[in-house]
Amino acid sequence: MMTPENMTMRLVILLSACLAPAAAPAALAIQSDGEQRDDRVTGVGSPASGGAVHAFQQCGAAEVAGAPGAVLERPDDPPDHRETIATRLEELSKLIGKSGKNDPADARAIALMRGLAGEFSHSGPADQADILRGTSRVFLARRRAEKDGSRKTLLFIEAARSLGAMGEDADRLLLAQIDSKRHRDDLALQKELILSLGKTRTKRARTNLVKLLKDHRPAFIATSATALGYFTFEPSKVRKTLFEALLKALLQAEGNALGQNSTALAIWKAMRVPTNSSMRTLSGGNASSPADWQRWWNKNKRGDWD
């Protein structure tokens, strides 16, 4: 069994071997307390000890790492394969499998999702993958409609929000639910899914949000315009591309509304304010009408927006 005294002796010998020239004698002395020391390794500020730390790391760290009580500084990996995460996900899975008139389990399921979303950024890759998968499976839950025909959406909305908070790894999962057969008619959920997609701030999210600006549903267009405003911290080139897409959609909506078509008018009314807001956020500019924005764009599109 290695005692503290033996451990100290081994470390001193190891350090001495690292620092000593190849032909130099060991020159070890015995201190009064019985410990061995190297007479050539003295004060911290002495020339002999100048490269001590580096030399020790190069030739001694591997041995010391396995020594009892030895501690080496290194960045801690995030915790992974945690039983607490697995337990929460198992409970969530059981809760979303329930259905009933009042669905009393939804409050607990929502609390679990919020807790898991909070753990996501502090988790290792395996736990993150499990949290993403478990949260996305909430959309498979079956919930009965209310008397007025509307559906209970809070459970699904919380799943969308939780995925949005998980960042770039969630973009595919959110896209799978946007306009999905199961949830297509749930407008409140669809809006939350689109907003959460924007919060992932991925290239895939940008591409699909720009496509949604051409949708025929006013709420989808307006919400996509809002979500594009979340890309404020992207490079100037990216923000210019998004700004131009918003400007084109705004000009087209204004032109279509002149024909007094009811759908075109609804699109114009729904998208005008959020589009203007996102254009200001992305560019730092300001204008009061699509024509003014066009003039601003012509003047500033080649400038540096950063």
Tab-separated table of N, CA and C in Angstrom, residues 49-131:
chain	number	residue	atom	x	y	z
A	49	SER	N	14.321	25.733	-11.647
A	49	SER	CA	12.907	25.349	-11.591
A	49	SER	C	12.061	26.057	-12.627
A	50	GLY	N	12.668	26.827	-13.509
A	50	GLY	CA	11.896	27.621	-14.468
A	50	GLY	C	10.996	26.796	-15.351
A	51	GLY	N	11.457	25.624	-15.806
A	51	GLY	CA	10.631	24.791	-16.685
A	51	GLY	C	10.042	23.605	-15.984
A	52	ALA	N	9.950	23.696	-14.668
A	52	ALA	CA	9.512	22.536	-13.895
A	52	ALA	C	8.130	22.071	-14.276
A	53	VAL	N	7.227	23.017	-14.364
A	53	VAL	CA	5.840	22.634	-14.651
A	53	VAL	C	5.732	21.980	-16.007
A	54	HIS	N	6.389	22.584	-17.011
A	54	HIS	CA	6.304	22.033	-18.363
A	54	HIS	C	6.933	20.646	-18.428
A	55	ALA	N	8.117	20.515	-17.817
A	55	ALA	CA	8.795	19.225	-17.854
A	55	ALA	C	7.987	18.158	-17.141
A	56	PHE	N	7.415	18.544	-16.000
A	56	PHE	CA	6.610	17.589	-15.248
A	56	PHE	C	5.409	17.124	-16.057
A	57	GLN	N	4.785	18.069	-16.762
A	57	GLN	CA	3.628	17.706	-17.579
A	57	GLN	C	4.035	16.772	-18.704
A	58	GLN	N	5.234	17.003	-19.272
A	58	GLN	CA	5.655	16.214	-20.413
A	58	GLN	C	5.965	14.769	-20.043
A	59	CYS	N	6.689	14.569	-18.911
A	59	CYS	CA	7.149	13.207	-18.646
A	59	CYS	C	6.580	12.585	-17.386
A	60	GLY	N	5.861	13.343	-16.557
A	60	GLY	CA	5.398	12.785	-15.303
A	60	GLY	C	3.914	12.724	-15.135
A	61	ALA	N	3.176	13.476	-15.942
A	61	ALA	CA	1.740	13.572	-15.713
A	61	ALA	C	1.048	12.235	-15.849
A	62	ALA	N	1.519	11.439	-16.816
A	62	ALA	CA	0.859	10.159	-17.056
A	62	ALA	C	0.963	9.245	-15.844
A	63	GLU	N	2.138	9.241	-15.186
A	63	GLU	CA	2.291	8.388	-14.011
A	63	GLU	C	1.514	8.920	-12.828
A	64	VAL	N	1.602	10.246	-12.640
A	64	VAL	CA	0.958	10.831	-11.476
A	64	VAL	C	-0.552	10.694	-11.554
A	65	ALA	N	-1.101	10.697	-12.778
A	65	ALA	CA	-2.554	10.631	-12.936
A	65	ALA	C	-3.137	9.395	-12.284
A	66	GLY	N	-2.347	8.320	-12.280
A	66	GLY	CA	-2.862	7.094	-11.691
A	66	GLY	C	-2.560	6.942	-10.224
A	67	ALA	N	-1.897	7.946	-9.640
A	67	ALA	CA	-1.518	7.840	-8.236
A	67	ALA	C	-2.684	8.175	-7.333
A	68	PRO	N	-2.778	7.513	-6.171
A	68	PRO	CA	-3.865	7.813	-5.225
A	68	PRO	C	-3.799	9.252	-4.751
A	69	GLY	N	-4.932	9.928	-4.787
A	69	GLY	CA	-4.997	11.297	-4.294
A	69	GLY	C	-4.491	12.334	-5.265
A	70	ALA	N	-3.952	11.930	-6.440
A	70	ALA	CA	-3.423	12.912	-7.382
A	70	ALA	C	-4.558	13.578	-8.127
A	71	VAL	N	-4.479	14.895	-8.355
A	71	VAL	CA	-5.510	15.656	-9.052
A	71	VAL	C	-4.866	16.439	-10.177
A	72	LEU	N	-5.329	16.240	-11.390
A	72	LEU	CA	-4.858	17.003	-12.541
A	72	LEU	C	-5.983	17.895	-13.026
A	73	GLU	N	-5.675	19.145	-13.291
A	73	GLU	CA	-6.693	20.084	-13.740
A	73	GLU	C	-7.005	19.840	-15.207
A	74	ARG	N	-8.266	19.746	-15.540
A	74	ARG	CA	-8.716	19.638	-16.921
A	74	ARG	C	-10.179	20.036	-16.966
A	75	PRO	N	-10.640	20.480	-18.129
A	75	PRO	CA	-12.054	20.872	-18.225
A	75	PRO	C	-12.966	19.687	-17.951
A	76	ASP	N	-13.986	19.909	-17.185
A	76	ASP	CA	-14.932	18.839	-16.875
A	76	ASP	C	-15.894	18.627	-18.035
A	77	ASP	N	-16.077	17.382	-18.411
A	77	ASP	CA	-17.076	17.059	-19.419
A	77	ASP	C	-18.459	17.174	-18.790
A	78	PRO	N	-19.463	17.571	-19.572
A	78	PRO	CA	-20.813	17.641	-19.002
A	78	PRO	C	-21.288	16.248	-18.619
A	79	PRO	N	-22.105	16.143	-17.590
A	79	PRO	CA	-22.582	14.824	-17.154
A	79	PRO	C	-23.409	14.152	-18.239
A	80	ASP	N	-23.303	12.855	-18.322
A	80	ASP	CA	-23.991	12.120	-19.384
A	80	ASP	C	-24.494	10.790	-18.834
A	81	HIS	N	-25.435	10.198	-19.558
A	81	HIS	CA	-26.011	8.900	-19.171
A	81	HIS	C	-26.541	8.946	-17.733
A	82	ARG	N	-27.194	10.044	-17.386
A	82	ARG	CA	-27.674	10.199	-16.013
A	82	ARG	C	-28.983	9.452	-15.782
A	83	GLU	N	-29.052	8.794	-14.666
A	83	GLU	CA	-30.262	8.047	-14.321
A	83	GLU	C	-31.443	8.986	-14.099
A	84	THR	N	-31.163	10.183	-13.568
A	84	THR	CA	-32.259	11.129	-13.324
A	84	THR	C	-32.922	11.557	-14.625
A	85	ILE	N	-32.129	11.740	-15.683
A	85	ILE	CA	-32.688	12.111	-16.986
A	85	ILE	C	-33.526	10.971	-17.535
A	86	ALA	N	-33.004	9.764	-17.459
A	86	ALA	CA	-33.743	8.599	-17.953
A	86	ALA	C	-35.056	8.419	-17.198
A	87	THR	N	-35.042	8.651	-15.899
A	87	THR	CA	-36.251	8.508	-15.083
A	87	THR	C	-37.300	9.536	-15.480
A	88	ARG	N	-36.879	10.773	-15.682
A	88	ARG	CA	-37.826	11.824	-16.084
A	88	ARG	C	-38.419	11.538	-17.455
A	89	LEU	N	-37.590	11.096	-18.371
A	89	LEU	CA	-38.077	10.803	-19.720
A	89	LEU	C	-39.048	9.626	-19.715
A	90	GLU	N	-38.780	8.653	-18.883
A	90	GLU	CA	-39.697	7.510	-18.765
A	90	GLU	C	-41.050	7.960	-18.222
A	91	GLU	N	-41.023	8.828	-17.231
A	91	GLU	CA	-42.276	9.345	-16.676
A	91	GLU	C	-43.029	10.166	-17.718
A	92	LEU	N	-42.297	11.002	-18.465
A	92	LEU	CA	-42.927	11.817	-19.508
A	92	LEU	C	-43.589	10.934	-20.553
A	93	SER	N	-42.916	9.876	-20.945
A	93	SER	CA	-43.465	8.956	-21.941
A	93	SER	C	-44.773	8.332	-21.463
A	94	LYS	N	-44.832	7.963	-20.199
A	94	LYS	CA	-46.059	7.373	-19.651
A	94	LYS	C	-47.194	8.397	-19.602
A	95	LEU	N	-46.856	9.638	-19.265
A	95	LEU	CA	-47.883	10.674	-19.142
A	95	LEU	C	-48.505	11.028	-20.484
A	96	ILE	N	-47.690	11.120	-21.522
A	96	ILE	CA	-48.247	11.513	-22.821
A	96	ILE	C	-49.029	10.369	-23.448
A	97	GLY	N	-48.853	9.169	-22.924
A	97	GLY	CA	-49.631	8.046	-23.427
A	97	GLY	C	-51.035	8.003	-22.872
A	98	LYS	N	-51.298	8.823	-21.854
A	98	LYS	CA	-52.632	8.868	-21.265
A	98	LYS	C	-53.531	9.803	-22.058
A	99	SER	N	-54.808	9.564	-21.965
A	99	SER	CA	-55.780	10.472	-22.569
A	99	SER	C	-57.049	10.428	-21.740
A	100	GLY	N	-57.808	11.473	-21.820
A	100	GLY	CA	-59.036	11.536	-21.047
A	100	GLY	C	-59.702	12.878	-21.229
A	101	LYS	N	-60.864	13.014	-20.651
A	101	LYS	CA	-61.624	14.245	-20.850
A	101	LYS	C	-60.878	15.461	-20.336
A	102	ASN	N	-60.264	15.339	-19.183
A	102	ASN	CA	-59.582	16.484	-18.582
A	102	ASN	C	-58.061	16.411	-18.704
A	103	ASP	N	-57.524	15.263	-19.068
A	103	ASP	CA	-56.081	15.073	-19.218
A	103	ASP	C	-55.319	15.659	-18.039
A	104	PRO	N	-55.573	15.174	-16.817
A	104	PRO	CA	-54.947	15.761	-15.629
A	104	PRO	C	-53.437	15.609	-15.592
A	105	ALA	N	-52.886	14.712	-16.409
A	105	ALA	CA	-51.441	14.481	-16.379
A	105	ALA	C	-50.653	15.550	-17.124
A	106	ASP	N	-51.328	16.399	-17.878
A	106	ASP	CA	-50.603	17.351	-18.719
A	106	ASP	C	-49.782	18.349	-17.915
A	107	ALA	N	-50.280	18.775	-16.774
A	107	ALA	CA	-49.535	19.743	-15.964
A	107	ALA	C	-48.194	19.157	-15.533
A	108	ARG	N	-48.187	17.905	-15.139
A	108	ARG	CA	-46.941	17.248	-14.748
A	108	ARG	C	-46.024	17.066	-15.958
A	109	ALA	N	-46.596	16.705	-17.098
A	109	ALA	CA	-45.792	16.533	-18.313
A	109	ALA	C	-45.128	17.843	-18.719
A	110	ILE	N	-45.867	18.933	-18.600
A	110	ILE	CA	-45.314	20.250	-18.931
A	110	ILE	C	-44.165	20.601	-17.992
A	111	ALA	N	-44.335	20.317	-16.714
A	111	ALA	CA	-43.269	20.583	-15.741
A	111	ALA	C	-42.022	19.759	-16.055
A	112	LEU	N	-42.223	18.517	-16.458
A	112	LEU	CA	-41.090	17.667	-16.813
A	112	LEU	C	-40.350	18.212	-18.028
A	113	MET	N	-41.092	18.641	-19.037
A	113	MET	CA	-40.455	19.187	-20.240
A	113	MET	C	-39.648	20.438	-19.934
A	114	ARG	N	-40.203	21.294	-19.104
A	114	ARG	CA	-39.470	22.511	-18.744
A	114	ARG	C	-38.177	22.173	-18.009
A	115	GLY	N	-38.252	21.219	-17.116
A	115	GLY	CA	-37.053	20.809	-16.391
A	115	GLY	C	-36.007	20.196	-17.305
A	116	LEU	N	-36.441	19.365	-18.239
A	116	LEU	CA	-35.518	18.736	-19.178
A	116	LEU	C	-34.885	19.764	-20.107
A	117	ALA	N	-35.677	20.739	-20.539
A	117	ALA	CA	-35.129	21.803	-21.389
A	117	ALA	C	-34.061	22.592	-20.646
A	118	GLY	N	-34.272	22.792	-19.344
A	118	GLY	CA	-33.282	23.496	-18.541
A	118	GLY	C	-31.996	22.706	-18.365
A	119	GLU	N	-32.092	21.382	-18.398
A	119	GLU	CA	-30.918	20.525	-18.245
A	119	GLU	C	-30.149	20.352	-19.550
A	120	PHE	N	-30.775	20.685	-20.671
A	120	PHE	CA	-30.218	20.326	-21.977
A	120	PHE	C	-28.805	20.859	-22.188
A	121	SER	N	-28.596	22.137	-21.958
A	121	SER	CA	-27.288	22.741	-22.239
A	121	SER	C	-26.203	22.267	-21.279
A	122	HIS	N	-26.593	21.637	-20.184
A	122	HIS	CA	-25.629	21.150	-19.199
A	122	HIS	C	-25.435	19.641	-19.302
A	123	SER	N	-25.925	19.050	-20.374
A	123	SER	CA	-25.897	17.596	-20.512
A	123	SER	C	-24.901	17.160	-21.576
A	124	GLY	N	-24.461	15.906	-21.451
A	124	GLY	CA	-23.600	15.310	-22.454
A	124	GLY	C	-24.390	14.921	-23.689
A	125	PRO	N	-23.710	14.499	-24.758
A	125	PRO	CA	-24.382	14.222	-26.036
A	125	PRO	C	-25.450	13.137	-25.971
A	126	ALA	N	-25.225	12.095	-25.197
A	126	ALA	CA	-26.221	11.019	-25.113
A	126	ALA	C	-27.490	11.506	-24.430
A	127	ASP	N	-27.345	12.221	-23.340
A	127	ASP	CA	-28.517	12.764	-22.648
A	127	ASP	C	-29.231	13.795	-23.514
A	128	GLN	N	-28.484	14.613	-24.236
A	128	GLN	CA	-29.111	15.597	-25.116
A	128	GLN	C	-29.947	14.916	-26.190
A	129	ALA	N	-29.402	13.874	-26.786
A	129	ALA	CA	-30.154	13.141	-27.812
A	129	ALA	C	-31.431	12.541	-27.232
A	130	ASP	N	-31.345	12.014	-26.027
A	130	ASP	CA	-32.526	11.427	-25.386
A	130	ASP	C	-33.572	12.493	-25.061
A	131	ILE	N	-33.119	13.659	-24.603
A	131	ILE	CA	-34.052	14.746	-24.277
A	131	ILE	C	-34.756	15.242	-25.532
